[in-house]
Short mmCIF file of N, CA, C and O in Angstrom, two decimals:
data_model
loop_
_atom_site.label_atom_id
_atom_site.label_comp_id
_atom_site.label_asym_id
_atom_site.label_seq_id
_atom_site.Cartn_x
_atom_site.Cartn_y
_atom_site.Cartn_z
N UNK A 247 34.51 48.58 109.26
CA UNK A 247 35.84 49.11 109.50
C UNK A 247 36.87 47.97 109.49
O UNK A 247 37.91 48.01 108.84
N UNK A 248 36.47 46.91 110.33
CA UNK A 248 37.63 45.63 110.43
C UNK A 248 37.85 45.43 108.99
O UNK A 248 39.04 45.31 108.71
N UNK A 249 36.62 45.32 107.50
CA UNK A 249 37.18 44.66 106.56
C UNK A 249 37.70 45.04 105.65
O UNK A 249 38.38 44.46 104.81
N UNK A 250 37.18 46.90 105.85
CA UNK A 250 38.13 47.83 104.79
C UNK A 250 39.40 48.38 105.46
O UNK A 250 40.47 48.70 104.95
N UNK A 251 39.06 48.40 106.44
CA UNK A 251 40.58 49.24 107.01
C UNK A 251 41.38 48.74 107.59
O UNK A 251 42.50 49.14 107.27
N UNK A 252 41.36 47.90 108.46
CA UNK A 252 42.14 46.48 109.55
C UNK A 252 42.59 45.70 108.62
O UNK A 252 43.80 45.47 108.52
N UNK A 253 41.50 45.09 107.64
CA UNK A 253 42.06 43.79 107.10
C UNK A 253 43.62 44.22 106.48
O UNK A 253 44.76 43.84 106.78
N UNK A 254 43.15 45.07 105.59
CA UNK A 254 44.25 45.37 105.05
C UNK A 254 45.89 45.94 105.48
O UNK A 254 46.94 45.82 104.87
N UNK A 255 45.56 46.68 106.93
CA UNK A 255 46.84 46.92 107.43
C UNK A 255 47.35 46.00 107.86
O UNK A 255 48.56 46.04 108.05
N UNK A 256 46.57 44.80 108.18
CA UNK A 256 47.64 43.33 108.81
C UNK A 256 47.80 42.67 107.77
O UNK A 256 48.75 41.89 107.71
N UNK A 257 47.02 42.80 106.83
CA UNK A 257 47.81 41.89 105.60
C UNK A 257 48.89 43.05 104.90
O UNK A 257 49.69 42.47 104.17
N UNK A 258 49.05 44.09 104.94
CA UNK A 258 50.19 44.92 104.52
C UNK A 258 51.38 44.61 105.95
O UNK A 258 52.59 44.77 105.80
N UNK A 259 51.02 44.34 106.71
CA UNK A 259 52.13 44.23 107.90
C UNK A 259 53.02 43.10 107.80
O UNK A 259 54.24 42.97 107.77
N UNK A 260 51.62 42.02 107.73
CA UNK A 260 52.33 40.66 107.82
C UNK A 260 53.78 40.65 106.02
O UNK A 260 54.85 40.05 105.89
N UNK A 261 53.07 41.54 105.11
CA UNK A 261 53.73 41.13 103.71
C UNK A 261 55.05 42.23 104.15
O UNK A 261 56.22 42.01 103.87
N UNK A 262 54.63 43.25 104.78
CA UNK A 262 56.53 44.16 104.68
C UNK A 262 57.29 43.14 105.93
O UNK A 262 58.50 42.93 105.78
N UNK A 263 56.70 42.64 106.93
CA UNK A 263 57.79 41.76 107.86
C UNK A 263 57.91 40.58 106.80
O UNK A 263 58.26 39.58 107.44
N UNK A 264 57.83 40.41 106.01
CA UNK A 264 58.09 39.30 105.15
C UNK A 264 58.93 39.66 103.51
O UNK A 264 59.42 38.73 102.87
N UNK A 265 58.99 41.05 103.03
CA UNK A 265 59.21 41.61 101.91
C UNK A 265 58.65 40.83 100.75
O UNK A 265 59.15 40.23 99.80
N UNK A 266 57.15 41.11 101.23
CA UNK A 266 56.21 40.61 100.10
C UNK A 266 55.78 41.88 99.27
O UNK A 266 54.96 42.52 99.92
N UNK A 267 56.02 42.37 98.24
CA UNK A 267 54.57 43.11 97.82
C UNK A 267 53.57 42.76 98.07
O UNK A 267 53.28 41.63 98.44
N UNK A 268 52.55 44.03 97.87
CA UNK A 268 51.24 43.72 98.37
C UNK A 268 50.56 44.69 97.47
O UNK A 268 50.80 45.89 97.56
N UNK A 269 49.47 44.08 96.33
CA UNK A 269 48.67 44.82 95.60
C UNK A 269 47.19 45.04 96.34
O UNK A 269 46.99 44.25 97.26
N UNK A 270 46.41 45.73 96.14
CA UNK A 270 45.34 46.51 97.15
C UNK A 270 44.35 46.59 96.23
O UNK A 270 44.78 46.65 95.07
N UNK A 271 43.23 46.60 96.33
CA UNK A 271 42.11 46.90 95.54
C UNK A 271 41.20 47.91 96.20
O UNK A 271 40.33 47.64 97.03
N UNK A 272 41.53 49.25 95.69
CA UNK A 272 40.18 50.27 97.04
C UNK A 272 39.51 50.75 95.74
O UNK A 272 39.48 49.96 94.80
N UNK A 273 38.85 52.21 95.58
CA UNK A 273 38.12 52.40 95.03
C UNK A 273 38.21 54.22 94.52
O UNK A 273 39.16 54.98 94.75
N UNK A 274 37.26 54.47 93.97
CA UNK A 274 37.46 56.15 93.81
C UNK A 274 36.18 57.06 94.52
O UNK A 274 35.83 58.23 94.38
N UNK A 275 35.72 56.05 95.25
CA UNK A 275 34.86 56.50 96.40
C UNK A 275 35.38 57.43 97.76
O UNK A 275 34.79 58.17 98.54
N UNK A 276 37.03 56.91 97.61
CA UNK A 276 37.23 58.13 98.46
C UNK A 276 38.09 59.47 98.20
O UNK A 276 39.13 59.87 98.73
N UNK A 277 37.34 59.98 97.30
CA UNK A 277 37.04 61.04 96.61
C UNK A 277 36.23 61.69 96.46
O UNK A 277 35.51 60.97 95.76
N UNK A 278 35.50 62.94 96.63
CA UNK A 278 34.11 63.56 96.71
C UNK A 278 33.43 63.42 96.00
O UNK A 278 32.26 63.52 96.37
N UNK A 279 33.72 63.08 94.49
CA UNK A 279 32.68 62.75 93.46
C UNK A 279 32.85 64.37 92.53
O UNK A 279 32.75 64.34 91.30
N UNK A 280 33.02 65.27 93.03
CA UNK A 280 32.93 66.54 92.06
C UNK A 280 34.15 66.51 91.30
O UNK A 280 35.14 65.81 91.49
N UNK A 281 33.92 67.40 90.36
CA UNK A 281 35.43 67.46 89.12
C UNK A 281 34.79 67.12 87.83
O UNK A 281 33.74 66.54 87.54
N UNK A 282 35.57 67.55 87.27
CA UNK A 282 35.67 67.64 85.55
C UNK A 282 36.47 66.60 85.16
O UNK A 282 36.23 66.11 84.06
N UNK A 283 37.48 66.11 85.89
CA UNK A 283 38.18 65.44 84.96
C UNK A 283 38.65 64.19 85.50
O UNK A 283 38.49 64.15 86.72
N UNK A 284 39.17 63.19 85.02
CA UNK A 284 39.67 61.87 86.29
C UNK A 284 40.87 62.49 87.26
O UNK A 284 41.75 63.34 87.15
N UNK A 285 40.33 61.49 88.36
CA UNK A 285 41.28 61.70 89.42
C UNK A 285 42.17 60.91 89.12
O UNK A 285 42.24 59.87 88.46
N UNK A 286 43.31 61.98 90.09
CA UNK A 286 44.96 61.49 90.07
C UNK A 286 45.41 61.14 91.19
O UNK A 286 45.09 61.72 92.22
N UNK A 287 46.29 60.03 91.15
CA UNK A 287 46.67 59.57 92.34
C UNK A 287 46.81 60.55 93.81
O UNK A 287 46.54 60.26 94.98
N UNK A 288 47.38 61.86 93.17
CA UNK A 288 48.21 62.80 93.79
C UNK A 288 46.94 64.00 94.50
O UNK A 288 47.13 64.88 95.34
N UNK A 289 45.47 63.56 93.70
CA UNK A 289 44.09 64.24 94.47
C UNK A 289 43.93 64.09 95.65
O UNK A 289 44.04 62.97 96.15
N UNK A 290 43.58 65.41 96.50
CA UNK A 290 43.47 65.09 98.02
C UNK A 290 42.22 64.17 97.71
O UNK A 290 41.52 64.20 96.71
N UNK A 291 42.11 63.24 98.96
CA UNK A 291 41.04 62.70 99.23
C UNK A 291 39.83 63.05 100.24
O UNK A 291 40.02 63.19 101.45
N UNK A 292 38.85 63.15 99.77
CA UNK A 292 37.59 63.71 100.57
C UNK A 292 36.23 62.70 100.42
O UNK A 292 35.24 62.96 99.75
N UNK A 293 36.43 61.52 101.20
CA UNK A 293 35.32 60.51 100.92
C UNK A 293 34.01 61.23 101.76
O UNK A 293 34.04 61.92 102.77
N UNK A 294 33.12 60.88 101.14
CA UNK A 294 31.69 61.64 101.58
C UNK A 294 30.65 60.22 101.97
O UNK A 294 29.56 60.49 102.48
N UNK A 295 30.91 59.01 101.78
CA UNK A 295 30.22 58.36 102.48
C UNK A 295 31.36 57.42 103.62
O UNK A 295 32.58 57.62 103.65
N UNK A 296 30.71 56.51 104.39
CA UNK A 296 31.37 55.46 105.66
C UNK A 296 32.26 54.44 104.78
O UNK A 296 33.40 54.09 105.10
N UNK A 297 31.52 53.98 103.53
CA UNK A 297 32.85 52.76 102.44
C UNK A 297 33.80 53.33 102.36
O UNK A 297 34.80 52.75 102.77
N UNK A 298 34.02 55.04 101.67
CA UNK A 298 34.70 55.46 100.95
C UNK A 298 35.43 55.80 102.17
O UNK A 298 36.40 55.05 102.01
N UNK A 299 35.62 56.30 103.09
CA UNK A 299 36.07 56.62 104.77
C UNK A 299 36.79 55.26 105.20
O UNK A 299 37.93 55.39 105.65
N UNK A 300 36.30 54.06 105.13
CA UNK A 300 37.03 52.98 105.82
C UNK A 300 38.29 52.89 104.23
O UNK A 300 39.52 52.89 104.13
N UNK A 301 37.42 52.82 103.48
CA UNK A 301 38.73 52.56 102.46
C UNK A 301 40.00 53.24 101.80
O UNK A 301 41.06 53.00 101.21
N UNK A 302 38.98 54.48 102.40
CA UNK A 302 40.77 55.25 102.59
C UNK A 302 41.43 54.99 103.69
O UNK A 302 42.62 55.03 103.35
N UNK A 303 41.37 54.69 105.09
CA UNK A 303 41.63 54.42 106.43
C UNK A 303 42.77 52.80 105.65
O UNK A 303 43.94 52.65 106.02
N UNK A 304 42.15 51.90 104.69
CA UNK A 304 42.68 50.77 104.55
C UNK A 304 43.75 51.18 103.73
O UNK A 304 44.83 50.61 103.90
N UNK A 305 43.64 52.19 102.75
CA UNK A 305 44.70 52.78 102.15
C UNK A 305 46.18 53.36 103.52
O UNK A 305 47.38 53.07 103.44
N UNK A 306 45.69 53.95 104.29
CA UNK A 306 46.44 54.96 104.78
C UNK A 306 46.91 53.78 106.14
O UNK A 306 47.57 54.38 106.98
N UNK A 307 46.75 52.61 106.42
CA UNK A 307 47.22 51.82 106.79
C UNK A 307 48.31 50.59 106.10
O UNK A 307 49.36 50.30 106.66
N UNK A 308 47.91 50.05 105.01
CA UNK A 308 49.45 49.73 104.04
C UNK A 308 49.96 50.84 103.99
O UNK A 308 51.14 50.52 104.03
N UNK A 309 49.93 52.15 103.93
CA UNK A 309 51.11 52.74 103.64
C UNK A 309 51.58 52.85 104.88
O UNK A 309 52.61 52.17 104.88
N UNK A 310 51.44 53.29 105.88
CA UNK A 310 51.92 52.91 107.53
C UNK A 310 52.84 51.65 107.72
O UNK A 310 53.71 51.54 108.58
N UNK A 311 52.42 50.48 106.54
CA UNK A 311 53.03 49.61 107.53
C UNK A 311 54.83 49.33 106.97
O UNK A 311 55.75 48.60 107.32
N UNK A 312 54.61 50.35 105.99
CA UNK A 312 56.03 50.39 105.45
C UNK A 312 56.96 49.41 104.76
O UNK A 312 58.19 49.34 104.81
N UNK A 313 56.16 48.72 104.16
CA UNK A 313 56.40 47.57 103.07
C UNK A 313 56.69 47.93 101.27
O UNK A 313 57.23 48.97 100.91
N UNK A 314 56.38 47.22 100.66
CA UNK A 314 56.21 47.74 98.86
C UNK A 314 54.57 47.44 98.42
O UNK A 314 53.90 46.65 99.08
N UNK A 315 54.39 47.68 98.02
CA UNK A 315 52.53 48.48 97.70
C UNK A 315 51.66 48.71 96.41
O UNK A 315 51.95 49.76 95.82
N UNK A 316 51.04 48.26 96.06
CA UNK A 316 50.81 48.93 94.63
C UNK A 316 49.15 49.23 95.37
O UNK A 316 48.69 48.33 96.07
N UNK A 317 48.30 50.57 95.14
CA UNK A 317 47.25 50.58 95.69
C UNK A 317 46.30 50.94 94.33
O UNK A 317 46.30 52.04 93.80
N UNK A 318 45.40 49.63 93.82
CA UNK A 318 44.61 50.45 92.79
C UNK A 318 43.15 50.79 92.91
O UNK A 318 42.33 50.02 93.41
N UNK A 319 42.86 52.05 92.39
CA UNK A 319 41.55 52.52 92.55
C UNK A 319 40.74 52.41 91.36
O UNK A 319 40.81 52.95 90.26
N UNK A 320 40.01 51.62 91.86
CA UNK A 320 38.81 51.28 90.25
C UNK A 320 37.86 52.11 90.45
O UNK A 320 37.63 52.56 91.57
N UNK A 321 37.24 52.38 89.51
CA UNK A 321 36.07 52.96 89.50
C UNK A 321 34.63 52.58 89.20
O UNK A 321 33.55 53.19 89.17
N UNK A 322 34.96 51.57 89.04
CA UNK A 322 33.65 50.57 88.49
C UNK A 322 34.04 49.21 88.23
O UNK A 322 34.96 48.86 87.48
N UNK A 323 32.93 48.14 89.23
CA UNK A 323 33.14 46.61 89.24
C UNK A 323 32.14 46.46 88.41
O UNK A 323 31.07 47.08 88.48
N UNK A 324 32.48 45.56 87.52
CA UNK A 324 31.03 44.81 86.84
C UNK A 324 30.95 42.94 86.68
O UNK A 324 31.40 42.12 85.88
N UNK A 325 30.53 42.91 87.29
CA UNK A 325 30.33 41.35 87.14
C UNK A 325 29.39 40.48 86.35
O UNK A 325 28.22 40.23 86.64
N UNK A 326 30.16 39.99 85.15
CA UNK A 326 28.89 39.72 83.76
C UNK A 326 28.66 38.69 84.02
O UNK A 326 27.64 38.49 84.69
N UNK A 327 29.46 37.60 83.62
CA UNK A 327 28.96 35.90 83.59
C UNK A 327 29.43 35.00 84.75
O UNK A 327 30.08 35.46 85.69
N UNK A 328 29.09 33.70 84.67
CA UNK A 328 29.91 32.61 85.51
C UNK A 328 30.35 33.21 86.75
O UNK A 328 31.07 32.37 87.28
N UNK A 329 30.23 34.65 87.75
CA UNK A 329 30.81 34.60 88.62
C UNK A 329 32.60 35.73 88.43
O UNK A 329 33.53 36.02 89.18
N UNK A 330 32.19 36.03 86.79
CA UNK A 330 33.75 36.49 86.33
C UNK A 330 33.42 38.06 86.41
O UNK A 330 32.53 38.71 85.86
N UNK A 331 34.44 38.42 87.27
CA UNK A 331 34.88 39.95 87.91
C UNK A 331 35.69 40.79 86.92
O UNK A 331 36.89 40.52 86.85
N UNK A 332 35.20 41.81 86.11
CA UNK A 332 35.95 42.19 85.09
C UNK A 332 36.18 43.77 85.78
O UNK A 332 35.14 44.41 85.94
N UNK A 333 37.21 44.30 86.10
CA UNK A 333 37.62 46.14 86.40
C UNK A 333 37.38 46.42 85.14
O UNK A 333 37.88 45.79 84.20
N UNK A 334 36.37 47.69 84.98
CA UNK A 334 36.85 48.86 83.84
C UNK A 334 36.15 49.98 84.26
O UNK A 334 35.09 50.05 84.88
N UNK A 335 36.91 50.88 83.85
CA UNK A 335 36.52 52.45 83.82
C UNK A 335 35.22 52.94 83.07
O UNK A 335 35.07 52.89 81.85
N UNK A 336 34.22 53.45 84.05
CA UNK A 336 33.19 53.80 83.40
C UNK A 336 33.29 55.37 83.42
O UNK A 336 32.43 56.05 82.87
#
């Protein structure tokens, strides 16, 4: 809980008392997993495991803290070579 959901509302706190943006990295885990088609920002959220639960909690805390925000939801990490972190949509 402290590292998905805490961390992020004090680092969204500390950046709006400062008028920092603050970009977010959560996931599409907190989402139920059923559907036909990709999710939209604007999909209720229904996380079905404890990750997907804290990381919406970390979501719904930057937006609390009332700063500027960009929150993106990947859907898949893959990590190929050297240590190098590539996002893409599987």
């Amino acid at each position: 809980m402290r590292v998905n959901a805490k961390a992020p509302g004090a680092m969204a706190r500390w950046a709006a008392t400062r008028d920092v943006p603050l970009i977010h990295f959560s996931t599409d885990y907190v989402f139920s997993g059923s559907g036909e088609r990709a999710w939209r920002e604007d999909d209720p959220p229904q996380p079905l495991s404890v990750y997907g639960a804290t990381k919406l909690a970390g979501e719904n805390e930057i937006r609390g803290a009332g700063g500027t925000f960009l929150i993106v939801r990947t859907s898949w990490v893959d990590a190929v070579e050297k240590g190098l972190v590539i996002f893409s949509e599987q």
